[in-house]
Amino acid sequence: MKVVTYGIRGSIPMSHEGGSRYGGNTSCMTVESGGSYLIVDAGSGLMLLNKKLSAANPDYPRNVKYNFLLSHLHYDHIIGFGTFPPVWERDNDIKIYTCSRNEKPLNEQIFGIFEPPYWPRSLLSASGAKFIEVWNGVPFEIDGFKVRPFAANHANKTISFEITDGKKTFVHLLDSEMEGMEQALYDELLEVCTNADLVVFDSAYSKEDYPKLKGWGHSTVEQGVALAKICKPKRMLFSHFGQQYDDAELDSWARFFEGETEFIMGTDGTVVNM
C-alpha cells in the first residue's frame, strides 16, 4: 500500500513567504495497492494530482476511472472538483462515496456549490459522476479495498476512514478534535488506530493557539503524539496545518515527537510506502 499527499493545509489554500516547503494546498491524498486507486478528499491538492494523472494517461481526461472518498463537504475538502477535468466529462467512471448531510440529493450536496452564481458553469449538469451514500460503522468494498467509515468529532457529519487492502491498514483522521470527544467515539478511535500501519492525523493548530480555538473540530501535533503512545501505530503523518503557520513554525512542532511511532510532518507530495 502507498499513500501520497497532495494537499496538507486546512481551511483555505495559502501562499506566503516562508511557507513553500510544506506546501499550500488543501486536503487531498491517494491510496494505492495492487493496481487499485482511491482519492481521499478533493481539496485544492487535487490540482497537483491532476497534473500527475494527465502526464501518465494519453486519453486523459477521458476514459478514466476514479473513486473518491469524502470525509465531509466543507469547502476546503471539495474545492478541487471545480477545476478537475475528469468530473466534467459525462462518460467517465467517477464514483464519489460519502454520507448524506441533509435532505437534498447527494449530488446536489456535493456539487451544489459549483453552480451559478458561485461558479461560472454548472457541474451538476455537465458531470456524469455517480454518488454513493455510506453510513458510519457499515464497511464497504471498492476494488479490493475494504473501507470502514466512522464518526469524527467535527461539524456537519464529518467521517473518518479505516482503509485496508488485507495486508496494511491506513486510518484517515483529518478534521477530528481529540478534546471533548464522546466516550463511545473515543473508544472506537482507539480500536481503529491500534497497531495501524499509518494514521493521518489532524494537526491544524499549534499547542499555543489551540486553547482559543477549542471546539472548532481540530487537533494538535501534541495530541497526535499522545494518541500514538496509546495506540502504537507504526507511522503517524500530520496534516491539515492552518494557513497561518510557516515552515519554521511547522518545523518546531517536531519537539513533541517521542515514542515508538515514526512521526512525519506532511507536505504537498509526501509519499509513504507500507
PDB file of C-alpha atoms in Angstrom:
ATOM      1  CA  MET A   1       0.000   0.000   0.000  1.00  0.00           C
ATOM      2  CA  LYS A   2       1.204   3.507  -0.839  1.00  0.00           C
ATOM      3  CA  VAL A   3      -0.236   6.806   0.418  1.00  0.00           C
ATOM      4  CA  VAL A   4       0.657  10.081  -1.316  1.00  0.00           C
ATOM      5  CA  THR A   5      -0.395  13.517  -0.043  1.00  0.00           C
ATOM      6  CA  TYR A   6      -1.214  16.317  -2.490  1.00  0.00           C
ATOM      7  CA  GLY A   7      -2.628  18.879  -0.054  1.00  0.00           C
ATOM      8  CA  ILE A   8      -1.809  19.309   3.639  1.00  0.00           C
ATOM      9  CA  ARG A   9      -3.383  22.656   4.561  1.00  0.00           C
ATOM     10  CA  GLY A  10      -6.699  23.330   6.216  1.00  0.00           C
ATOM     11  CA  SER A  11      -9.457  25.919   5.798  1.00  0.00           C
ATOM     12  CA  ILE A  12      -8.100  27.684   2.685  1.00  0.00           C
ATOM     13  CA  PRO A  13      -5.181  27.269   0.277  1.00  0.00           C
ATOM     14  CA  MET A  14      -2.300  29.517   1.170  1.00  0.00           C
ATOM     15  CA  SER A  15       0.786  31.072  -0.385  1.00  0.00           C
ATOM     16  CA  HIS A  16       3.130  33.264   1.599  1.00  0.00           C
ATOM     17  CA  GLU A  17       6.812  33.793   2.133  1.00  0.00           C
ATOM     18  CA  GLY A  18       8.310  31.063   4.256  1.00  0.00           C
ATOM     19  CA  GLY A  19       5.575  28.532   3.527  1.00  0.00           C
ATOM     20  CA  SER A  20       6.721  26.872   0.320  1.00  0.00           C
ATOM     21  CA  ARG A  21       8.456  23.769   1.692  1.00  0.00           C
ATOM     22  CA  TYR A  22       5.385  22.207   3.286  1.00  0.00           C
ATOM     23  CA  GLY A  23       3.051  23.466   0.568  1.00  0.00           C
ATOM     24  CA  GLY A  24      -0.196  25.393   0.457  1.00  0.00           C
ATOM     25  CA  ASN A  25      -2.889  23.118  -0.984  1.00  0.00           C
ATOM     26  CA  THR A  26      -5.868  21.821   0.984  1.00  0.00           C
ATOM     27  CA  SER A  27      -6.676  18.206   1.727  1.00  0.00           C
ATOM     28  CA  CYS A  28      -6.234  15.544  -0.937  1.00  0.00           C
ATOM     29  CA  MET A  29      -4.380  12.235  -0.886  1.00  0.00           C
ATOM     30  CA  THR A  30      -4.321   8.923  -2.725  1.00  0.00           C
ATOM     31  CA  VAL A  31      -4.172   5.326  -1.533  1.00  0.00           C
ATOM     32  CA  GLU A  32      -2.756   2.762  -3.960  1.00  0.00           C
ATOM     33  CA  SER A  33      -2.461  -1.018  -3.740  1.00  0.00           C
ATOM     34  CA  GLY A  34      -2.292  -3.805  -6.303  1.00  0.00           C
ATOM     35  CA  GLY A  35      -3.309  -1.552  -9.160  1.00  0.00           C
ATOM     36  CA  SER A  36      -6.306  -0.122  -7.278  1.00  0.00           C
ATOM     37  CA  TYR A  37      -6.555   3.563  -6.507  1.00  0.00           C
ATOM     38  CA  LEU A  38      -8.586   5.720  -4.114  1.00  0.00           C
ATOM     39  CA  ILE A  39      -8.634   9.507  -3.825  1.00  0.00           C
ATOM     40  CA  VAL A  40      -9.417  10.735  -0.306  1.00  0.00           C
ATOM     41  CA  ASP A  41     -10.886  14.261  -0.256  1.00  0.00           C
ATOM     42  CA  ALA A  42     -10.857  16.732  -3.137  1.00  0.00           C
ATOM     43  CA  GLY A  43      -9.293  19.928  -1.839  1.00  0.00           C
ATOM     44  CA  SER A  44      -7.074  22.171  -3.950  1.00  0.00           C
ATOM     45  CA  GLY A  45      -4.389  19.459  -3.811  1.00  0.00           C
ATOM     46  CA  LEU A  46      -6.473  17.691  -6.448  1.00  0.00           C
ATOM     47  CA  MET A  47      -4.842  20.046  -8.959  1.00  0.00           C
ATOM     48  CA  LEU A  48      -1.405  18.610  -8.173  1.00  0.00           C
ATOM     49  CA  LEU A  49      -2.823  15.124  -8.642  1.00  0.00           C
ATOM     50  CA  ASN A  50      -4.450  16.255 -11.887  1.00  0.00           C
ATOM     51  CA  LYS A  51      -1.039  17.202 -13.266  1.00  0.00           C
ATOM     52  CA  LYS A  52       0.354  13.764 -12.415  1.00  0.00           C
ATOM     53  CA  LEU A  53      -2.636  11.901 -13.868  1.00  0.00           C
ATOM     54  CA  SER A  54      -2.650  13.870 -17.117  1.00  0.00           C
ATOM     55  CA  ALA A  55       1.054  13.178 -17.689  1.00  0.00           C
ATOM     56  CA  ALA A  56       0.570   9.424 -17.217  1.00  0.00           C
ATOM     57  CA  ASN A  57      -2.528   8.873 -19.391  1.00  0.00           C
ATOM     58  CA  PRO A  58      -2.684   9.827 -23.091  1.00  0.00           C
ATOM     59  CA  ASP A  59      -6.516   9.656 -23.025  1.00  0.00           C
ATOM     60  CA  TYR A  60      -6.797  11.993 -20.055  1.00  0.00           C
ATOM     61  CA  PRO A  61      -9.251  13.441 -19.052  1.00  0.00           C
ATOM     62  CA  ARG A  62     -11.499  10.973 -20.944  1.00  0.00           C
ATOM     63  CA  ASN A  63     -11.800   7.201 -20.480  1.00  0.00           C
ATOM     64  CA  VAL A  64     -10.704   7.278 -16.844  1.00  0.00           C
ATOM     65  CA  LYS A  65     -11.932   5.650 -13.633  1.00  0.00           C
ATOM     66  CA  TYR A  66     -11.548   7.236 -10.188  1.00  0.00           C
ATOM     67  CA  ASN A  67     -13.092   6.514  -6.791  1.00  0.00           C
ATOM     68  CA  PHE A  68     -13.340   9.350  -4.269  1.00  0.00           C
ATOM     69  CA  LEU A  69     -13.902   9.129  -0.516  1.00  0.00           C
ATOM     70  CA  LEU A  70     -15.081  12.431   1.001  1.00  0.00           C
ATOM     71  CA  SER A  71     -14.696  12.928   4.740  1.00  0.00           C
ATOM     72  CA  HIS A  72     -17.075  15.910   4.649  1.00  0.00           C
ATOM     73  CA  LEU A  73     -18.277  18.724   2.444  1.00  0.00           C
ATOM     74  CA  HIS A  74     -16.535  21.769   3.872  1.00  0.00           C
ATOM     75  CA  TYR A  75     -15.198  23.883   1.048  1.00  0.00           C
ATOM     76  CA  ASP A  76     -11.521  23.128   1.658  1.00  0.00           C
ATOM     77  CA  HIS A  77     -12.194  19.414   1.075  1.00  0.00           C
ATOM     78  CA  ILE A  78     -14.132  19.702  -2.190  1.00  0.00           C
ATOM     79  CA  ILE A  79     -12.788  22.867  -3.858  1.00  0.00           C
ATOM     80  CA  GLY A  80     -10.703  20.820  -6.298  1.00  0.00           C
ATOM     81  CA  PHE A  81     -13.739  19.393  -8.097  1.00  0.00           C
ATOM     82  CA  GLY A  82     -14.394  22.713  -9.816  1.00  0.00           C
ATOM     83  CA  THR A  83     -11.246  22.510 -11.951  1.00  0.00           C
ATOM     84  CA  PHE A  84     -10.687  18.733 -12.094  1.00  0.00           C
ATOM     85  CA  PRO A  85     -11.234  17.888 -15.798  1.00  0.00           C
ATOM     86  CA  PRO A  86     -12.409  14.246 -15.420  1.00  0.00           C
ATOM     87  CA  VAL A  87     -15.542  15.187 -13.422  1.00  0.00           C
ATOM     88  CA  TRP A  88     -16.643  17.480 -16.252  1.00  0.00           C
ATOM     89  CA  GLU A  89     -16.702  14.543 -18.715  1.00  0.00           C
ATOM     90  CA  ARG A  90     -20.074  12.790 -18.746  1.00  0.00           C
ATOM     91  CA  ASP A  91     -18.800   9.355 -19.857  1.00  0.00           C
ATOM     92  CA  ASN A  92     -16.047   8.859 -17.275  1.00  0.00           C
ATOM     93  CA  ASP A  93     -16.365   6.292 -14.482  1.00  0.00           C
ATOM     94  CA  ILE A  94     -16.239   8.623 -11.466  1.00  0.00           C
ATOM     95  CA  LYS A  95     -17.716   7.428  -8.163  1.00  0.00           C
ATOM     96  CA  ILE A  96     -17.925   9.602  -5.061  1.00  0.00           C
ATOM     97  CA  TYR A  97     -18.557   7.962  -1.667  1.00  0.00           C
ATOM     98  CA  THR A  98     -19.673   9.922   1.387  1.00  0.00           C
ATOM     99  CA  CYS A  99     -22.533  10.156   3.875  1.00  0.00           C
ATOM    100  CA  SER A 100     -25.580  12.348   3.398  1.00  0.00           C
ATOM    101  CA  ARG A 101     -25.782  15.608   5.353  1.00  0.00           C
ATOM    102  CA  ASN A 102     -29.303  16.873   4.627  1.00  0.00           C
ATOM    103  CA  GLU A 103     -32.494  16.157   2.697  1.00  0.00           C
ATOM    104  CA  LYS A 104     -31.091  17.191  -0.699  1.00  0.00           C
ATOM    105  CA  PRO A 105     -29.951  14.541  -3.212  1.00  0.00           C
ATOM    106  CA  LEU A 106     -26.314  13.600  -2.620  1.00  0.00           C
ATOM    107  CA  ASN A 107     -25.160  15.035  -5.954  1.00  0.00           C
ATOM    108  CA  GLU A 108     -26.594  18.447  -5.037  1.00  0.00           C
ATOM    109  CA  GLN A 109     -24.955  18.352  -1.610  1.00  0.00           C
ATOM    110  CA  ILE A 110     -21.514  17.768  -3.161  1.00  0.00           C
ATOM    111  CA  PHE A 111     -21.629  19.661  -6.468  1.00  0.00           C
ATOM    112  CA  GLY A 112     -24.159  22.320  -5.458  1.00  0.00           C
ATOM    113  CA  ILE A 113     -21.508  24.986  -4.882  1.00  0.00           C
ATOM    114  CA  PHE A 114     -20.314  24.618  -8.474  1.00  0.00           C
ATOM    115  CA  GLU A 115     -23.377  26.360  -9.857  1.00  0.00           C
ATOM    116  CA  PRO A 116     -24.008  29.951 -10.969  1.00  0.00           C
ATOM    117  CA  PRO A 117     -23.735  32.476  -9.386  1.00  0.00           C
ATOM    118  CA  TYR A 118     -20.998  30.792  -7.329  1.00  0.00           C
ATOM    119  CA  TRP A 119     -19.352  29.051 -10.290  1.00  0.00           C
ATOM    120  CA  PRO A 120     -19.435  30.031 -13.980  1.00  0.00           C
ATOM    121  CA  ARG A 121     -20.689  26.664 -15.262  1.00  0.00           C
ATOM    122  CA  SER A 122     -22.986  24.017 -13.798  1.00  0.00           C
ATOM    123  CA  LEU A 123     -21.023  20.945 -12.735  1.00  0.00           C
ATOM    124  CA  LEU A 124     -24.296  19.213 -11.847  1.00  0.00           C
ATOM    125  CA  SER A 125     -25.408  19.441 -15.461  1.00  0.00           C
ATOM    126  CA  ALA A 126     -22.067  18.549 -17.022  1.00  0.00           C
ATOM    127  CA  SER A 127     -20.826  15.666 -14.877  1.00  0.00           C
ATOM    128  CA  GLY A 128     -21.642  12.001 -15.192  1.00  0.00           C
ATOM    129  CA  ALA A 129     -20.244  11.204 -11.731  1.00  0.00           C
ATOM    130  CA  LYS A 130     -22.125   8.701  -9.590  1.00  0.00           C
ATOM    131  CA  PHE A 131     -22.751   9.345  -5.898  1.00  0.00           C
ATOM    132  CA  ILE A 132     -22.825   6.514  -3.346  1.00  0.00           C
ATOM    133  CA  GLU A 133     -24.101   7.071   0.181  1.00  0.00           C
ATOM    134  CA  VAL A 134     -22.222   5.396   3.050  1.00  0.00           C
ATOM    135  CA  TRP A 135     -23.020   5.032   6.753  1.00  0.00           C
ATOM    136  CA  ASN A 136     -20.869   5.103   9.880  1.00  0.00           C
ATOM    137  CA  GLY A 137     -19.993   1.615  11.058  1.00  0.00           C
ATOM    138  CA  VAL A 138     -21.042  -0.072   7.800  1.00  0.00           C
ATOM    139  CA  PRO A 139     -17.972  -1.330   5.874  1.00  0.00           C
ATOM    140  CA  PHE A 140     -17.963  -1.479   2.090  1.00  0.00           C
ATOM    141  CA  GLU A 141     -15.523  -2.563  -0.610  1.00  0.00           C
ATOM    142  CA  ILE A 142     -14.006  -0.689  -3.567  1.00  0.00           C
ATOM    143  CA  ASP A 143     -11.691  -2.508  -5.990  1.00  0.00           C
ATOM    144  CA  GLY A 144     -10.032  -4.695  -3.365  1.00  0.00           C
ATOM    145  CA  PHE A 145     -10.029  -2.109  -0.580  1.00  0.00           C
ATOM    146  CA  LYS A 146     -12.232  -2.583   2.471  1.00  0.00           C
ATOM    147  CA  VAL A 147     -13.378   0.776   3.847  1.00  0.00           C
ATOM    148  CA  ARG A 148     -14.905   1.327   7.263  1.00  0.00           C
ATOM    149  CA  PRO A 149     -16.385   4.807   7.874  1.00  0.00           C
ATOM    150  CA  PHE A 150     -16.681   6.021  11.463  1.00  0.00           C
ATOM    151  CA  ALA A 151     -17.775   9.316  13.005  1.00  0.00           C
ATOM    152  CA  ALA A 152     -15.280  12.137  13.522  1.00  0.00           C
ATOM    153  CA  ASN A 153     -15.509  14.804  16.216  1.00  0.00           C
ATOM    154  CA  HIS A 154     -16.128  17.622  13.743  1.00  0.00           C
ATOM    155  CA  ALA A 155     -19.114  19.596  12.466  1.00  0.00           C
ATOM    156  CA  ASN A 156     -21.576  18.623   9.734  1.00  0.00           C
ATOM    157  CA  LYS A 157     -21.383  14.839   9.962  1.00  0.00           C
ATOM    158  CA  THR A 158     -17.687  14.510   9.197  1.00  0.00           C
ATOM    159  CA  ILE A 159     -16.496  10.920   8.859  1.00  0.00           C
ATOM    160  CA  SER A 160     -13.130   9.240   9.265  1.00  0.00           C
ATOM    161  CA  PHE A 161     -11.991   6.187   7.316  1.00  0.00           C
ATOM    162  CA  GLU A 162     -10.184   2.950   8.079  1.00  0.00           C
ATOM    163  CA  ILE A 163      -8.879   1.571   4.776  1.00  0.00           C
ATOM    164  CA  THR A 164      -7.248  -1.837   4.344  1.00  0.00           C
ATOM    165  CA  ASP A 165      -6.077  -3.910   1.409  1.00  0.00           C
ATOM    166  CA  GLY A 166      -5.995  -7.059   3.553  1.00  0.00           C
ATOM    167  CA  LYS A 167      -2.322  -6.581   4.381  1.00  0.00           C
ATOM    168  CA  LYS A 168      -1.898  -2.994   5.526  1.00  0.00           C
ATOM    169  CA  THR A 169      -4.216  -0.567   7.317  1.00  0.00           C
ATOM    170  CA  PHE A 170      -4.451   3.183   6.820  1.00  0.00           C
ATOM    171  CA  VAL A 171      -6.577   5.481   9.027  1.00  0.00           C
ATOM    172  CA  HIS A 172      -7.679   8.878   7.699  1.00  0.00           C
ATOM    173  CA  LEU A 173      -8.292  11.047  10.763  1.00  0.00           C
ATOM    174  CA  LEU A 174      -8.402  14.607   9.471  1.00  0.00           C
ATOM    175  CA  ASP A 175     -10.881  17.156  10.833  1.00  0.00           C
ATOM    176  CA  SER A 176     -11.406  15.448  14.164  1.00  0.00           C
ATOM    177  CA  GLU A 177     -10.889  17.059  17.576  1.00  0.00           C
ATOM    178  CA  MET A 178      -9.446  14.870  20.315  1.00  0.00           C
ATOM    179  CA  GLU A 179     -10.621  17.040  23.199  1.00  0.00           C
ATOM    180  CA  GLY A 180     -14.317  16.840  24.057  1.00  0.00           C
ATOM    181  CA  MET A 181     -14.811  13.594  22.164  1.00  0.00           C
ATOM    182  CA  GLU A 182     -17.677  11.394  23.367  1.00  0.00           C
ATOM    183  CA  GLN A 183     -16.502   8.200  25.087  1.00  0.00           C
ATOM    184  CA  ALA A 184     -18.017   5.830  22.521  1.00  0.00           C
ATOM    185  CA  LEU A 185     -16.351   7.778  19.725  1.00  0.00           C
ATOM    186  CA  TYR A 186     -13.038   7.767  21.563  1.00  0.00           C
ATOM    187  CA  ASP A 187     -13.206   4.021  22.223  1.00  0.00           C
ATOM    188  CA  GLU A 188     -13.835   3.341  18.531  1.00  0.00           C
ATOM    189  CA  LEU A 189     -10.961   5.627  17.595  1.00  0.00           C
ATOM    190  CA  LEU A 190      -8.569   3.718  19.868  1.00  0.00           C
ATOM    191  CA  GLU A 191      -9.701   0.407  18.415  1.00  0.00           C
ATOM    192  CA  VAL A 192      -9.231   1.543  14.811  1.00  0.00           C
ATOM    193  CA  CYS A 193      -5.846   3.208  15.344  1.00  0.00           C
ATOM    194  CA  THR A 194      -4.250   0.472  17.465  1.00  0.00           C
ATOM    195  CA  ASN A 195      -1.340  -1.083  15.543  1.00  0.00           C
ATOM    196  CA  ALA A 196      -2.407   0.618  12.285  1.00  0.00           C
ATOM    197  CA  ASP A 197       0.330   0.884   9.669  1.00  0.00           C
ATOM    198  CA  LEU A 198      -0.369   4.590   9.097  1.00  0.00           C
ATOM    199  CA  VAL A 199      -2.581   7.180  10.802  1.00  0.00           C
ATOM    200  CA  VAL A 200      -3.003  10.557   9.103  1.00  0.00           C
ATOM    201  CA  PHE A 201      -3.767  12.912  11.983  1.00  0.00           C
ATOM    202  CA  ASP A 202      -5.342  16.382  12.072  1.00  0.00           C
ATOM    203  CA  SER A 203      -2.920  18.985  13.414  1.00  0.00           C
ATOM    204  CA  ALA A 204      -4.476  22.281  12.381  1.00  0.00           C
ATOM    205  CA  TYR A 205      -3.318  24.321  15.379  1.00  0.00           C
ATOM    206  CA  SER A 206      -0.218  24.918  17.417  1.00  0.00           C
ATOM    207  CA  LYS A 207      -0.207  23.984  21.081  1.00  0.00           C
ATOM    208  CA  GLU A 208      -0.192  27.697  21.931  1.00  0.00           C
ATOM    209  CA  ASP A 209      -3.147  28.609  19.694  1.00  0.00           C
ATOM    210  CA  TYR A 210      -5.356  25.637  20.473  1.00  0.00           C
ATOM    211  CA  PRO A 211      -6.936  26.924  23.737  1.00  0.00           C
ATOM    212  CA  LYS A 212      -8.622  29.845  21.948  1.00  0.00           C
ATOM    213  CA  LEU A 213      -9.725  27.617  19.040  1.00  0.00           C
ATOM    214  CA  LYS A 214     -11.129  24.773  21.122  1.00  0.00           C
ATOM    215  CA  GLY A 215     -14.398  23.453  19.763  1.00  0.00           C
ATOM    216  CA  TRP A 216     -13.618  24.191  16.096  1.00  0.00           C
ATOM    217  CA  GLY A 217     -13.101  20.489  15.385  1.00  0.00           C
ATOM    218  CA  HIS A 218      -9.325  20.244  15.055  1.00  0.00           C
ATOM    219  CA  SER A 219      -6.340  18.935  16.994  1.00  0.00           C
ATOM    220  CA  THR A 220      -2.610  19.458  17.531  1.00  0.00           C
ATOM    221  CA  VAL A 221       0.584  17.506  16.896  1.00  0.00           C
ATOM    222  CA  GLU A 222       0.996  17.110  20.658  1.00  0.00           C
ATOM    223  CA  GLN A 223      -2.438  15.400  20.874  1.00  0.00           C
ATOM    224  CA  GLY A 224      -1.475  13.109  17.993  1.00  0.00           C
ATOM    225  CA  VAL A 225       1.703  12.036  19.778  1.00  0.00           C
ATOM    226  CA  ALA A 226      -0.341  11.328  22.915  1.00  0.00           C
ATOM    227  CA  LEU A 227      -2.714   9.142  20.872  1.00  0.00           C
ATOM    228  CA  ALA A 228       0.228   7.314  19.300  1.00  0.00           C
ATOM    229  CA  LYS A 229       1.626   6.433  22.723  1.00  0.00           C
ATOM    230  CA  ILE A 230      -1.645   4.613  23.472  1.00  0.00           C
ATOM    231  CA  CYS A 231      -2.373   3.038  20.071  1.00  0.00           C
ATOM    232  CA  LYS A 232       1.181   2.493  18.804  1.00  0.00           C
ATOM    233  CA  PRO A 233       0.603   2.854  15.060  1.00  0.00           C
ATOM    234  CA  LYS A 234       3.744   2.194  13.023  1.00  0.00           C
ATOM    235  CA  ARG A 235       3.603   5.674  11.457  1.00  0.00           C
ATOM    236  CA  MET A 236       1.654   8.870  12.078  1.00  0.00           C
ATOM    237  CA  LEU A 237       1.559  11.572   9.404  1.00  0.00           C
ATOM    238  CA  PHE A 238       0.441  15.062  10.447  1.00  0.00           C
ATOM    239  CA  SER A 239      -1.644  17.192   8.085  1.00  0.00           C
ATOM    240  CA  HIS A 240      -4.331  19.897   7.774  1.00  0.00           C
ATOM    241  CA  PHE A 241      -1.971  22.607   9.036  1.00  0.00           C
ATOM    242  CA  GLY A 242      -3.535  26.042   9.482  1.00  0.00           C
ATOM    243  CA  GLN A 243      -2.643  28.516   6.753  1.00  0.00           C
ATOM    244  CA  GLN A 244      -1.156  30.890   9.355  1.00  0.00           C
ATOM    245  CA  TYR A 245       1.838  28.623  10.070  1.00  0.00           C
ATOM    246  CA  ASP A 246       5.014  28.977   8.033  1.00  0.00           C
ATOM    247  CA  ASP A 247       7.764  26.401   7.512  1.00  0.00           C
ATOM    248  CA  ALA A 248       9.744  27.469  10.577  1.00  0.00           C
ATOM    249  CA  GLU A 249       6.711  27.129  12.856  1.00  0.00           C
ATOM    250  CA  LEU A 250       5.819  23.709  11.462  1.00  0.00           C
ATOM    251  CA  ASP A 251       9.432  22.560  11.855  1.00  0.00           C
ATOM    252  CA  SER A 252       9.234  23.448  15.554  1.00  0.00           C
ATOM    253  CA  TRP A 253       6.376  21.014  16.154  1.00  0.00           C
ATOM    254  CA  ALA A 254       8.829  18.117  15.925  1.00  0.00           C
ATOM    255  CA  ARG A 255       9.767  18.971  19.513  1.00  0.00           C
ATOM    256  CA  PHE A 256       6.775  16.879  20.609  1.00  0.00           C
ATOM    257  CA  PHE A 257       7.889  13.703  18.790  1.00  0.00           C
ATOM    258  CA  GLU A 258       8.692  10.839  21.135  1.00  0.00           C
ATOM    259  CA  GLY A 259       7.801   7.168  21.433  1.00  0.00           C
ATOM    260  CA  GLU A 260       7.882   4.075  19.234  1.00  0.00           C
ATOM    261  CA  THR A 261       5.850   5.519  16.351  1.00  0.00           C
ATOM    262  CA  GLU A 262       7.563   7.102  13.342  1.00  0.00           C
ATOM    263  CA  PHE A 263       6.222  10.655  13.042  1.00  0.00           C
ATOM    264  CA  ILE A 264       6.072  12.501   9.712  1.00  0.00           C
ATOM    265  CA  MET A 265       5.202  16.135   9.006  1.00  0.00           C
ATOM    266  CA  GLY A 266       3.262  16.008   5.749  1.00  0.00           C
ATOM    267  CA  THR A 267       3.997  18.109   2.670  1.00  0.00           C
ATOM    268  CA  ASP A 268       2.339  18.555  -0.727  1.00  0.00           C
ATOM    269  CA  GLY A 269       3.961  15.417  -2.126  1.00  0.00           C
ATOM    270  CA  THR A 270       4.839  13.196   0.855  1.00  0.00           C
ATOM    271  CA  VAL A 271       4.979   9.501  -0.115  1.00  0.00           C
ATOM    272  CA  VAL A 272       4.549   6.755   2.485  1.00  0.00           C
ATOM    273  CA  ASN A 273       5.189   3.183   1.349  1.00  0.00           C
ATOM    274  CA  MET A 274       3.919   0.409   3.595  1.00  0.00           C
TER     275      MET A 274
END
